[in-house]
Coordinates of C-alpha atoms and ligand atoms in Angstrom, one line a residue:
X1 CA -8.5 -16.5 -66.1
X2 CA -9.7 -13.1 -65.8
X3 CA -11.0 -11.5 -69.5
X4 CA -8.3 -8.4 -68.8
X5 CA -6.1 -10.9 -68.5
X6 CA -6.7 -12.9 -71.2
X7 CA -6.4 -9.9 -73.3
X8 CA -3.2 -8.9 -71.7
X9 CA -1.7 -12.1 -72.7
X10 CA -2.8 -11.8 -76.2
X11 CA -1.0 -8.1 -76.4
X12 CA 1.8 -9.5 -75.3
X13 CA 1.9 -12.4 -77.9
X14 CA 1.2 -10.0 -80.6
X15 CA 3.8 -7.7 -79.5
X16 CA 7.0 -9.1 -78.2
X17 CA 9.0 -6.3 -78.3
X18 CA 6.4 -4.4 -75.5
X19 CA 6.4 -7.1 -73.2
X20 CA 9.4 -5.8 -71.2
X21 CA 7.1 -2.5 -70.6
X22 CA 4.6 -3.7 -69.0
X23 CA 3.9 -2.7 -65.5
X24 CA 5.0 -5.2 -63.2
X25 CA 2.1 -6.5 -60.8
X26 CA 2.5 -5.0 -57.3
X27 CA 4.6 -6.5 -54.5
X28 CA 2.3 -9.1 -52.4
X29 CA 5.5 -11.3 -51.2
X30 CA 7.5 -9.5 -48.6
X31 CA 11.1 -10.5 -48.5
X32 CA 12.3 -13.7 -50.2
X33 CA 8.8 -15.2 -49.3
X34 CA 11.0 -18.1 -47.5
X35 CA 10.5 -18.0 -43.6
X36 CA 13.3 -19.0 -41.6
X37 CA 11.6 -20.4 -39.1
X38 CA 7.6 -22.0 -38.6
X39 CA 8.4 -22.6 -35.2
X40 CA 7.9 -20.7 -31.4
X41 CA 10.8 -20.6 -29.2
X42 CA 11.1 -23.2 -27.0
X43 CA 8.4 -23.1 -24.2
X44 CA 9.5 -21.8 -20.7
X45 CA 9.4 -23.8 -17.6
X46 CA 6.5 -23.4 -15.6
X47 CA 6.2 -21.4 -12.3
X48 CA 4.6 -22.2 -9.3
X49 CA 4.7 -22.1 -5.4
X50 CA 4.0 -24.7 -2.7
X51 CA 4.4 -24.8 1.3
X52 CA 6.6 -28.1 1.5
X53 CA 9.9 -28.7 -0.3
X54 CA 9.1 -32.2 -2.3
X55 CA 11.7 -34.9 -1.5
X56 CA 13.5 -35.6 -4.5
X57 CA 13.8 -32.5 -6.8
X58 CA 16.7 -30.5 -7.8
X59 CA 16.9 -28.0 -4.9
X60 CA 18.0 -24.6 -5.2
X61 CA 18.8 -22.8 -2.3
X62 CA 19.0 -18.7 -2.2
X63 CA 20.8 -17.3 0.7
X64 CA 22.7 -13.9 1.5
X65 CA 24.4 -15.2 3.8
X66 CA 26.8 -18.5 4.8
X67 CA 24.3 -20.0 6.8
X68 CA 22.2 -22.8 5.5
X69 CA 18.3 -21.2 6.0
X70 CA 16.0 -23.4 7.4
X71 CA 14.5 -25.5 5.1
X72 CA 11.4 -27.9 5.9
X73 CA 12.1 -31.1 3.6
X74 CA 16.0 -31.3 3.9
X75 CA 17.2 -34.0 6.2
X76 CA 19.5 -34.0 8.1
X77 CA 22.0 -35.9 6.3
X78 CA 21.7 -33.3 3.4
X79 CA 22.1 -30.5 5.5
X80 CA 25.3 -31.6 6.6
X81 CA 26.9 -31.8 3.5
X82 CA 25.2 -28.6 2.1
X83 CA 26.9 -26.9 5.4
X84 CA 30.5 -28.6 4.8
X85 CA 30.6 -27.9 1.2
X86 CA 29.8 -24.1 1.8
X87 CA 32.7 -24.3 4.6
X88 CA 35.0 -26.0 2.2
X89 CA 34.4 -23.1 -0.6
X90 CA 34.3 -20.2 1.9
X91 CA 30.5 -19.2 -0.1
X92 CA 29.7 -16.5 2.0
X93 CA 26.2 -15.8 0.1
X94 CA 27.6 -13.1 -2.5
X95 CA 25.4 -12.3 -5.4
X96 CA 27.8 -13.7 -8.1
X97 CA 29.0 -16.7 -6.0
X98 CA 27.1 -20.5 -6.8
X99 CA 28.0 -24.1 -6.1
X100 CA 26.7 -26.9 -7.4
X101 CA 26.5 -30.1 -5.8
X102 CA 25.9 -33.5 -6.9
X103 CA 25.5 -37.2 -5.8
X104 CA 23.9 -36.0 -2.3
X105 CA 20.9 -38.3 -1.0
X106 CA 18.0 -38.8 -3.6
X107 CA 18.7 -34.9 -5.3
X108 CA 19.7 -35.1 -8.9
X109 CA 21.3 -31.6 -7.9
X110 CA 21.9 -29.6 -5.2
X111 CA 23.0 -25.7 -5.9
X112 CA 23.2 -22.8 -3.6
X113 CA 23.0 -19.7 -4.5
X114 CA 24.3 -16.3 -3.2
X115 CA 21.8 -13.5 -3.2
X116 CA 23.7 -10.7 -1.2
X117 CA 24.2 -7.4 -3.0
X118 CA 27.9 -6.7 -3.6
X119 CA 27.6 -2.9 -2.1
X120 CA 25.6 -4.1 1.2
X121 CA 24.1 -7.2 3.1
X122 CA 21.0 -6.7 1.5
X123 CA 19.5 -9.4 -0.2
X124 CA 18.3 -9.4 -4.1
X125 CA 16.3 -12.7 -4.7
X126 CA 15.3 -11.2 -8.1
X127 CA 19.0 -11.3 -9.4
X128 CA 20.0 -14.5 -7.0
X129 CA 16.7 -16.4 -8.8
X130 CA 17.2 -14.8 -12.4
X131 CA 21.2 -16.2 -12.1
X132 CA 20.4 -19.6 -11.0
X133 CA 18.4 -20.4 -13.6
X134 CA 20.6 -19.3 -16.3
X135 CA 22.7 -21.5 -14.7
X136 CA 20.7 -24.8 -15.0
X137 CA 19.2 -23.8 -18.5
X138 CA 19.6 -27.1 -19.8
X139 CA 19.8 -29.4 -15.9
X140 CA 16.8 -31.6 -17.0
X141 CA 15.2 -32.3 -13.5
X142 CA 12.2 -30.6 -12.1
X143 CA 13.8 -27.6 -9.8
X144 CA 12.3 -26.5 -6.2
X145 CA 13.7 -23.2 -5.5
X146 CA 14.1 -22.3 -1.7
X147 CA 15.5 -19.5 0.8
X148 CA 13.0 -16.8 0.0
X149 CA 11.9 -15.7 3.0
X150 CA 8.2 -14.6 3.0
X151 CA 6.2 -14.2 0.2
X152 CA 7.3 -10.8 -1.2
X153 CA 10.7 -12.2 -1.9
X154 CA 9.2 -15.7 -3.2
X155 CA 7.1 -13.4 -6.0
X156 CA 10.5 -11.6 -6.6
X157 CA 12.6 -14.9 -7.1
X158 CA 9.6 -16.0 -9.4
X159 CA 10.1 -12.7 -11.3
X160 CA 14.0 -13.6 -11.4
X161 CA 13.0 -17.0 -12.7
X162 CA 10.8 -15.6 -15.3
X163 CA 13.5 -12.6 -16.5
X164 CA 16.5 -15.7 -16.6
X165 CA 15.0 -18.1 -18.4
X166 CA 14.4 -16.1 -21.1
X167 CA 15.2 -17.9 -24.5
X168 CA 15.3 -17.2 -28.1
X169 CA 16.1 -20.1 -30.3
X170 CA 12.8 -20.2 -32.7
X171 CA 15.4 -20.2 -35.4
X172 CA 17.9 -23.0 -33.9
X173 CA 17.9 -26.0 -35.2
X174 CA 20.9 -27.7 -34.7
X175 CA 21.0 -27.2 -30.9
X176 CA 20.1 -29.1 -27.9
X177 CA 17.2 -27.0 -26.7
X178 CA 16.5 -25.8 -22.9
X179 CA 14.3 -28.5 -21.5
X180 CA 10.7 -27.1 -20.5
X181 CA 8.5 -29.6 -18.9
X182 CA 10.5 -29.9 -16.0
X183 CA 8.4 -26.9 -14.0
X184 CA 10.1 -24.8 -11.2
X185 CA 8.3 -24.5 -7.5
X186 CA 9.1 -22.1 -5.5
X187 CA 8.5 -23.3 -1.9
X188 CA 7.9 -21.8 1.4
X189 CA 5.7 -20.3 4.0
X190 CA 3.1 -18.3 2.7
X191 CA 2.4 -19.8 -0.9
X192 CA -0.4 -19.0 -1.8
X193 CA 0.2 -15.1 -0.9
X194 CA 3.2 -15.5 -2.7
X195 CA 1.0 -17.1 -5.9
X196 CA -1.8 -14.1 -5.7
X197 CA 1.4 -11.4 -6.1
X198 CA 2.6 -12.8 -9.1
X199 CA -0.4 -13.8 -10.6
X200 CA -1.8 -10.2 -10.2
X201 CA 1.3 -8.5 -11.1
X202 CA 4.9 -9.9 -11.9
X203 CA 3.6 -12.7 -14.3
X204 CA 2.3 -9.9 -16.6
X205 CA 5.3 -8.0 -16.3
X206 CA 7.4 -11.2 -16.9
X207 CA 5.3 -11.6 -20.1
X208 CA 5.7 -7.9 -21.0
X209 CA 9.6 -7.9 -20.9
X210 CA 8.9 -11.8 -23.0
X211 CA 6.9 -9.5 -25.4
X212 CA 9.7 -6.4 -26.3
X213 CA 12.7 -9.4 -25.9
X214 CA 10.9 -11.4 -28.6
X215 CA 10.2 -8.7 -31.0
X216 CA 13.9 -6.5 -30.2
X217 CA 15.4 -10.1 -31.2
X218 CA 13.4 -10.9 -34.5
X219 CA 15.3 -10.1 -37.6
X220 CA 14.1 -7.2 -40.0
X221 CA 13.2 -10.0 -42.5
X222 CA 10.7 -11.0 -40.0
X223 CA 9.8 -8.0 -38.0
X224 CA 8.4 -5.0 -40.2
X225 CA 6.1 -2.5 -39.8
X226 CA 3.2 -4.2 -40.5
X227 CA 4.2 -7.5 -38.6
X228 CA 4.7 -5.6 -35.7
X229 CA 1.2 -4.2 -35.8
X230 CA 0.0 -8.0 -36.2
X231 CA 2.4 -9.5 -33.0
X232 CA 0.7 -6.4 -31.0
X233 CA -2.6 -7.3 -32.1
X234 CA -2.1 -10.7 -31.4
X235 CA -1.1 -9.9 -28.0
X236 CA -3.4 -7.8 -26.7
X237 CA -6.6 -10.1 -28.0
X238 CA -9.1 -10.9 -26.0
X239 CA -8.2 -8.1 -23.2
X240 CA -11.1 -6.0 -22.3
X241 CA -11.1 -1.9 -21.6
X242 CA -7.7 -2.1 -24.7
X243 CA -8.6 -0.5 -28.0
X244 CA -6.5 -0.1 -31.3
X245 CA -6.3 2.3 -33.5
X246 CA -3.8 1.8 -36.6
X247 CA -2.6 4.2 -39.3
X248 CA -1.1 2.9 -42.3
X249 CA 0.5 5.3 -44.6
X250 CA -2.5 6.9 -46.8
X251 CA -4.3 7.7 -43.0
X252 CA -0.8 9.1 -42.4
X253 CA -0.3 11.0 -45.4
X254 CA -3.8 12.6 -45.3
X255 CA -2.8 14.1 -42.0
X256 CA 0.1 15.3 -43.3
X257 CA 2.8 13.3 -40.9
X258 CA 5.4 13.8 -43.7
X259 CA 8.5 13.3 -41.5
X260 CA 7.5 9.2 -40.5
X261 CA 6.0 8.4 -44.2
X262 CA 9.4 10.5 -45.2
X263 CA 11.4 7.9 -43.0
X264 CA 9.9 4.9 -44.9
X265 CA 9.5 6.3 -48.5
X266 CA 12.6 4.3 -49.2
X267 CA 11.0 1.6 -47.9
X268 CA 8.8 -1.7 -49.9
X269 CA 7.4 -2.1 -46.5
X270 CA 5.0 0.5 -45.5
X271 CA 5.3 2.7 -42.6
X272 CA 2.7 2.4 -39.9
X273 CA 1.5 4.3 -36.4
X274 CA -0.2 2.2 -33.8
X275 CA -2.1 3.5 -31.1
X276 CA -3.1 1.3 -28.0
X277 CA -5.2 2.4 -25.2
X278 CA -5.9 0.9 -22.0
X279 CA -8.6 2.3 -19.7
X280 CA -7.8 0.7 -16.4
X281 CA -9.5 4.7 -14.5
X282 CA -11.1 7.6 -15.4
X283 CA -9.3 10.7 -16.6
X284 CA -7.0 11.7 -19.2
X285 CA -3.8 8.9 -19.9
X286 CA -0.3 9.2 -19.6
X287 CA 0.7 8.7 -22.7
X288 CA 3.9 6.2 -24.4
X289 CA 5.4 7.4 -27.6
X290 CA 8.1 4.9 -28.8
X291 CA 10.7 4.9 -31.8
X292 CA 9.9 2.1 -33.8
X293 CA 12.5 2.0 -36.8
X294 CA 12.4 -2.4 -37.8
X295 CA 15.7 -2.1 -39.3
X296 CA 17.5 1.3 -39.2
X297 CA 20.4 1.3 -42.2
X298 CA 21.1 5.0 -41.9
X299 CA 19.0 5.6 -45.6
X300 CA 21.0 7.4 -47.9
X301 CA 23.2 8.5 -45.1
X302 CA 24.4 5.0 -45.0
X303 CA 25.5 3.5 -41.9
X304 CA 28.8 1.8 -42.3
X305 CA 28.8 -2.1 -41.5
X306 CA 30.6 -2.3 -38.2
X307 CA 27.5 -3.5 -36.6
X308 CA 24.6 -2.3 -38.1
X309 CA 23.0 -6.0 -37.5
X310 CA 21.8 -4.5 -34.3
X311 CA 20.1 -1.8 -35.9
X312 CA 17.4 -4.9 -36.0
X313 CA 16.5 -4.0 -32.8
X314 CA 16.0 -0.3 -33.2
X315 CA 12.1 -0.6 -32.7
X316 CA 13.5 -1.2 -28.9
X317 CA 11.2 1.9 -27.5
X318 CA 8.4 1.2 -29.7
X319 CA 8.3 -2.6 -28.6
X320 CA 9.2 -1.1 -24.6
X321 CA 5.7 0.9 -24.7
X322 CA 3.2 -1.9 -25.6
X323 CA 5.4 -4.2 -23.6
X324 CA 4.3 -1.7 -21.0
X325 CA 0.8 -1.8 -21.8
X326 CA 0.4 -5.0 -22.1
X327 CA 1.5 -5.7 -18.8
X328 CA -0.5 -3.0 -17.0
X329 CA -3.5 -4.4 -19.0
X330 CA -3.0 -7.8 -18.5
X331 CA -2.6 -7.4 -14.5
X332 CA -6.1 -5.1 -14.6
X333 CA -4.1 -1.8 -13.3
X334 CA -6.4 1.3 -12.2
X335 CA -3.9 3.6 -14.7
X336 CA -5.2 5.0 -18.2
X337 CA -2.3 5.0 -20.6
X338 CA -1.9 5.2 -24.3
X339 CA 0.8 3.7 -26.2
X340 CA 2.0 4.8 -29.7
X341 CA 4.2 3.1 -31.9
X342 CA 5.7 4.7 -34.9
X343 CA 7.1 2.0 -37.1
X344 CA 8.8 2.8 -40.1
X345 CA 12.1 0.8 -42.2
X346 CA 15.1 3.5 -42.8
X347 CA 16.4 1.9 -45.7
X348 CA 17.9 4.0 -48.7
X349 CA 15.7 3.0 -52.0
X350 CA 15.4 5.2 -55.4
X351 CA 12.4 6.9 -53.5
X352 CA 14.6 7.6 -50.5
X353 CA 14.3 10.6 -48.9
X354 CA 18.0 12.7 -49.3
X355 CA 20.0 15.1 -47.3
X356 CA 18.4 18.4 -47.6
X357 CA 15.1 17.5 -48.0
X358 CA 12.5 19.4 -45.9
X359 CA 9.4 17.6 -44.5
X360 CA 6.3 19.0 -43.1
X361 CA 5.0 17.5 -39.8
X362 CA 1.4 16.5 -38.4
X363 CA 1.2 19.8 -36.8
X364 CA 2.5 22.2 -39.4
X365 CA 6.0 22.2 -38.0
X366 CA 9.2 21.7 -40.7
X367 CA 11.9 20.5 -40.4
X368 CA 15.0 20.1 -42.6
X369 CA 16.6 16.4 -43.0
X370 CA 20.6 16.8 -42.8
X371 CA 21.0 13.1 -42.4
X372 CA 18.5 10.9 -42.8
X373 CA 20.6 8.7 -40.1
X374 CA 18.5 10.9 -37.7
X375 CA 15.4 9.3 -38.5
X376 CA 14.7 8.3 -34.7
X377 CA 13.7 11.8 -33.6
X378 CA 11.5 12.5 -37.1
X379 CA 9.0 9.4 -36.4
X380 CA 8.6 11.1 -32.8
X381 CA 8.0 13.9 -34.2
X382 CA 5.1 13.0 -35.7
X383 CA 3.4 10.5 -33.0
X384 CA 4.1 12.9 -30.0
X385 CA 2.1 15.9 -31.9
X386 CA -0.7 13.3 -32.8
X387 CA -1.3 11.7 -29.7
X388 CA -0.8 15.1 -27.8
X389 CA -3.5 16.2 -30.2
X390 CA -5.8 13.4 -30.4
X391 CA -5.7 11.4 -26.6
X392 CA -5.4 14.7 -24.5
X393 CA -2.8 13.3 -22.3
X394 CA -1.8 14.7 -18.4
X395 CA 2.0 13.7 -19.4
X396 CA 4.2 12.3 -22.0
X397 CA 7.2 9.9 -22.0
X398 CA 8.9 9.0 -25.3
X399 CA 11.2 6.2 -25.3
X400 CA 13.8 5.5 -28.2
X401 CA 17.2 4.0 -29.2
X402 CA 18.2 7.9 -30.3
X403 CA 22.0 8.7 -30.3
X404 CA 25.2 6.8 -30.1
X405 CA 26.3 9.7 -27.7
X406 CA 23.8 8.4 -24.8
X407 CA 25.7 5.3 -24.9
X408 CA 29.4 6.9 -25.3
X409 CA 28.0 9.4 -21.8
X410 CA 26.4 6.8 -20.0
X411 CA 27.6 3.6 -21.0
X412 CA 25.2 0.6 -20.3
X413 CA 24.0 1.0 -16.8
X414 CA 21.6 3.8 -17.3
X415 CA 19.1 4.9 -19.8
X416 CA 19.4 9.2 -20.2
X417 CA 17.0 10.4 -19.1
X418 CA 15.9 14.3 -20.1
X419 CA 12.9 16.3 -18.8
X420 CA 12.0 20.1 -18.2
X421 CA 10.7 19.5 -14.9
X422 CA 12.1 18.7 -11.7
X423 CA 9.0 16.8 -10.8
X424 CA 8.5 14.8 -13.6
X425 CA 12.4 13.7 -13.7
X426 CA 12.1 12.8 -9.7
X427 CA 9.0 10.6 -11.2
X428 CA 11.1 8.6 -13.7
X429 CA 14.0 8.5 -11.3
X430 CA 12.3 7.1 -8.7
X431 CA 10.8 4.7 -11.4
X432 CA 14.1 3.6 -12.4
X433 CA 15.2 2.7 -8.6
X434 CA 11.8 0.7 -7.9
X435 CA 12.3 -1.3 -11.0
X436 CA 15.9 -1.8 -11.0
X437 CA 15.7 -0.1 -14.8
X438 CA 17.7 2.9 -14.3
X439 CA 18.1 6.6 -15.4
X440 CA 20.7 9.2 -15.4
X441 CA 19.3 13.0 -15.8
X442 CA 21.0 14.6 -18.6
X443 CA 20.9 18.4 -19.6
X444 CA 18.5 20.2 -21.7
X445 CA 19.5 23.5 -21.9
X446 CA 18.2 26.7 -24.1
X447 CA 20.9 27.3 -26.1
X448 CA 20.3 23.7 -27.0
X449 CA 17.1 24.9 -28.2
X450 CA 18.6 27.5 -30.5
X451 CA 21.0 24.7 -31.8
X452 CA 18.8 22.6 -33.8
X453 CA 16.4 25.4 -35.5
X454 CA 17.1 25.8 -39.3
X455 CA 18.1 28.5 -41.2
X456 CA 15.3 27.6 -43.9
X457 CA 12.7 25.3 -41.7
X458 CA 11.8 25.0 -38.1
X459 CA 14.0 22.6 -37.2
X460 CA 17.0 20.6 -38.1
X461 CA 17.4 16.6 -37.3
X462 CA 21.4 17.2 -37.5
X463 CA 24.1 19.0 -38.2
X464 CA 24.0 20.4 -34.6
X465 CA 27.3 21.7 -34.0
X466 CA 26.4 23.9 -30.6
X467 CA 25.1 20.9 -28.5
X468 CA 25.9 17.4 -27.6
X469 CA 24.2 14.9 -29.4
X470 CA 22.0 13.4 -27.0
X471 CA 20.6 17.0 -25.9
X472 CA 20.1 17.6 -29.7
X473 CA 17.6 14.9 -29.9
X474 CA 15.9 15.7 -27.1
X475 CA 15.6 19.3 -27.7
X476 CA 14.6 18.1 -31.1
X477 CA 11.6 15.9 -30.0
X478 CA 10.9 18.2 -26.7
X479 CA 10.3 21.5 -30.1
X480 CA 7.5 19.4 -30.9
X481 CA 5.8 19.0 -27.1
X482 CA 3.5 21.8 -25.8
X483 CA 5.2 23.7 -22.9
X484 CA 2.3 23.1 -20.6
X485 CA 2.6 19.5 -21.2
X486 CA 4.8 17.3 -18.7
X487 CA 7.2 15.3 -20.5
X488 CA 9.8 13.2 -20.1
X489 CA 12.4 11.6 -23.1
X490 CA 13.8 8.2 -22.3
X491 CA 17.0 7.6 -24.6
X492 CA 18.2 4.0 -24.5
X493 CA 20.7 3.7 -27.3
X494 CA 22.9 2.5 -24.8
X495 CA 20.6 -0.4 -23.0
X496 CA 18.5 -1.9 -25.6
X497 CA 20.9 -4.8 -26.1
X498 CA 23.1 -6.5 -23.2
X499 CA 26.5 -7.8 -24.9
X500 CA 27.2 -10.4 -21.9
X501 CA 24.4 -12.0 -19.6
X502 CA 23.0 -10.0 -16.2
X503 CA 21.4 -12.0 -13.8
X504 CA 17.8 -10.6 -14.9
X505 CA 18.8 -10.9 -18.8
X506 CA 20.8 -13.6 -21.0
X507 CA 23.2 -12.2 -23.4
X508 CA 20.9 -9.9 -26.0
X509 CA 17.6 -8.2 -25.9
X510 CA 17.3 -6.4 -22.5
X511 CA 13.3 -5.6 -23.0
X512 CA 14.4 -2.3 -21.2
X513 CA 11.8 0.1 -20.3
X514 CA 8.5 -2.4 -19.7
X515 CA 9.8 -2.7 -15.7
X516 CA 10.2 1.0 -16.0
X517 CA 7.0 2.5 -17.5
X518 CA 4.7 -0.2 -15.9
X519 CA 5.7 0.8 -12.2
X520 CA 5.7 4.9 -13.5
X521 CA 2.2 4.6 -14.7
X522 CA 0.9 2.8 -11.0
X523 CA 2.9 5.3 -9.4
X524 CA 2.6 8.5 -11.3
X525 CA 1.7 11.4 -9.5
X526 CA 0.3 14.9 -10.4
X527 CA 2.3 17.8 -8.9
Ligands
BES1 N1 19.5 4.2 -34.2 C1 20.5 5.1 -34.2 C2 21.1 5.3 -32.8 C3 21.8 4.1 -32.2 C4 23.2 4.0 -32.3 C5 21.1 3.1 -31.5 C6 23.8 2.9 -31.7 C7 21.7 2.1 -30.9 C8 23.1 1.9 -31.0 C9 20.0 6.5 -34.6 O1 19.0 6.5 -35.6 C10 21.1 7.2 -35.3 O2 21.6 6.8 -36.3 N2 21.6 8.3 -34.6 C11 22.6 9.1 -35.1 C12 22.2 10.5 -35.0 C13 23.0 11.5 -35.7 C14 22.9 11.3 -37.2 C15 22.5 12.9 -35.4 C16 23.9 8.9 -34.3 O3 23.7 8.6 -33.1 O4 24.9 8.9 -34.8
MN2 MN1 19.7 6.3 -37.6
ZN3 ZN1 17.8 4.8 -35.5

């Protein structure tokens, strides 16, 4: 024992009375200090390719069509019945149609699997691959998926695979888990073409969208500021031309980024800003700025319950950008990007910051807090000025769960998408088609602009009565953004979290936005 301590003890003997003044020791257990869970989610089954189909597996077949494709490995006795049963059920190859067959030669299983698109002939062997395999989560038999037709479309059933077998149940127990050694092949002609795509591309994105999933789907009790900092880290080890650059909230405070340290003040958990950059070329980046609130309660303007549980997953655009990175560093892309994160807890505390409190941002800018509910917009506010500043970007794309009224205007099918330039929207639109993550352009407008100055700061994060409230936030974040600086804002209130399963996504974290950014940064192009 320590001689201050020894002395402190001794005070405290000799005066009773004080003992219930003296300072308590500072917090070094976060939470309750009892983790619900020690243990990964279950592993994933492995995916490969291979020219033959094997005699005995499970066999899915993938077709758009009601024809049986020709498949090396299937007798003829199977075929038969494959062809009946499809007869029998009228399958004509639809995208949501499946039948699974059983007791057919040495096959524990036999499924078939439509991959048309409902609006045209055209097949999808992404969506066709990622259904499947949500269908035979728990089928415990090695699986050889087949009907792909060259190796393009074997990498993009793989990526299917990957996207639907997506699991989180590190916290189950009581549950019969998905079985993982049984692997999935993915046979065909051309193979080993098919192998070199996805290992040089798709299964980086896979584990990108694995990445942002995992972390949208943690609990605030395990995913804080800090601990998100730690996961990235833990990530992105070990890749070369990636370098990290943290702020925690003294770095933060002594550049004056009072409207994210204002965000967490009510906070035990500290705020934080991380900065990854990968240098995969020359030149300035395009830079990532995501919202990174861990658990969003509203603060003093308290959110009511009616689901604020999924306010867990309000770091969704924070988690989206290094999702992003990680995958474009991981699969060696010639892009330079830059990735911030700006992680705070919006919880209301006796430090709290209140309604009508004015905070002065990184670049000098004010702004006045109506409702600290629109705490989104003032973590941006702060990160987009500092990696303008700092990284000397070519462009700028912030990405955030914003406003209910993106979700109430656009429902679940498309992220809104605002920018000031017709170029730079056609980017992210063009984005959203490639990836099958899509956008809908929504107005910023000038008298928008005028809406959310102050009467005594710059700005205001709410109270806008003169524009909607999707256009408030953007406007809000886009007062903050140099002119001269292309940028886009990404608001995906509405698409962070999937309430029934899509064939690329079980029921829950969508991981939106790593598809997205990854195929805007290889594509990007300067007007
Ligand atoms: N995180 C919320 C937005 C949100 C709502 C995300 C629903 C996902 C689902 C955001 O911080 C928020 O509270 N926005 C307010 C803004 C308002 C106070 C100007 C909103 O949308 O009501
Ligand atoms: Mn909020
Ligand atoms: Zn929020």
């Amino acid at each position: 024992m320590t001689k201050m301590k020894t002395q402190c003890l001794a005070m405290l003997a000799a005066m009773p009375l004080l003992a219930m003044t003296v300072p308590v020791q500072a917090q070094s257990v976060i939470g309750s200090g009892v983790p619900a869970s020690t243990a990964e989610n279950s592993q994933e089954r492995s995916i490969g390719f291979i020219e033959q189909v094997p005699a005995t597996t499970a066999l899915v077949i993938l077709t758009h069509s009601a024809e049986v494709p020709d498949i090396a490995g299937l007798s003829a006795a199977e075929r038969r019945s494959v062809e009946s049963a499809i007869a029998a059920e009228g399958f004509e190859g639809k995208q949501n149609q499946s039948l699974k067959l059983r007791g057919i030669g040495e096959r524990p299983l036999i499924m078939i699997v439509g991959a048309a698109k409902p609006d045209d002939k055209v097949p999808d062997w992404r969506a066709a691959a990622g259904s499947a395999i949500q269908k035979l989560m728990k089928e415990e038999a090695e699986l050889t998926v087949v009907g792909a037709p060259d190796p393009a479309a074997m990498a993009d059933a793989a990526l299917g695979l990957a996207l639907g077998q997506y699991r989180f149940d590190r916290y189950q127990y009581d549950v019969e888990k998905s079985p993982a050694s049984h692997k999935i092949t993915i046979a065909g002609a051309g193979a080993s073409e098919a192998q070199t795509l996805w290992n040089g591309r798709y299964k980086h994105l896979a584990e990108g969208v694995r990445f942002v999933r995992d972390l949208q789907s943690e609990p605030a009790s395990a995913l804080y500021p800090q601990s998100f900092v730690e996961r990235t880290r833990a990530a992105f080890a070990g890749i070369s031309n990636v370098s990290i650059e943290i702020l925690d909230e003294k770095a933060m405070r002594k550049l004056n980024m009072g409207a994210i340290v204002g965000v967490g003040q009510g906070s035990t958990r500290g705020s934080r800003m991380m900065i990854v950059s990968y240098r995969g070329a020359s030149g300035p980046p395009l830079a990532l700025a995501g919202k990174g609130i861990t658990f969003d309660t509203g603060g003093i303007s308290l959110k009511s319950n009616n689901g604020m549980w999924a306010m867990k997953a309000d770091m969704s655009g924070a988690a989206a950008v290094m999702g992003a990175t990680l995958s474009l560093a991981k699969s060696r892309a010639p892009v330079n990007v830059v990735a911030v994160a700006a992680l705070a807890e919006n919880m209301p505390g006796a430090n709290a910051q209140r309604p009508g409190d004015i905070v002065r941002t990184y670049g000098g800018k004010t702004v006045e807090i109506l409702s600290t509910d629109a705490e989104g917009r003032l973590v941006l506010a702060d990160a987009v000025q500092y990696v303008a500043d700092r990284y000397k970007p070519f462009a700028l794309v912030d990405i955030a769960t914003l406003t209910g009224s993106v979700g109430r205007a656009l429902g679940n099918q498309y992220a809104g998408l605002f920018a000031r330039e017709d170029n730079v929207a056609d980017q992210l639109l063009n984005a959203g088609e490639k990836s099958g993550e899509h956008l809908w352009r929504l107005p910023l407008h000038p008298a928008y602009a005028k809406a959310v100055r102050s009467d005594i700061a710059d700005v205001k994060n709410s109270g806008v009565t003169d524009a909607p409230g999707a256009s408030a936030g953007a406007h809000f974040i886009g007062y903050f953004i140099d002119e001269s600086l292309p940028w886009a804002h990404l608001d995906i209130a509405g698409v962070d979290w999937y309430n029934s399963a899509r064939p690329l996504t079980p029921k829950g974290a969508s991981g939106f936005g790593v598809r997205l950014l990854d195929q805007l940064a290889r594509d990007w192009k300067a007007e």
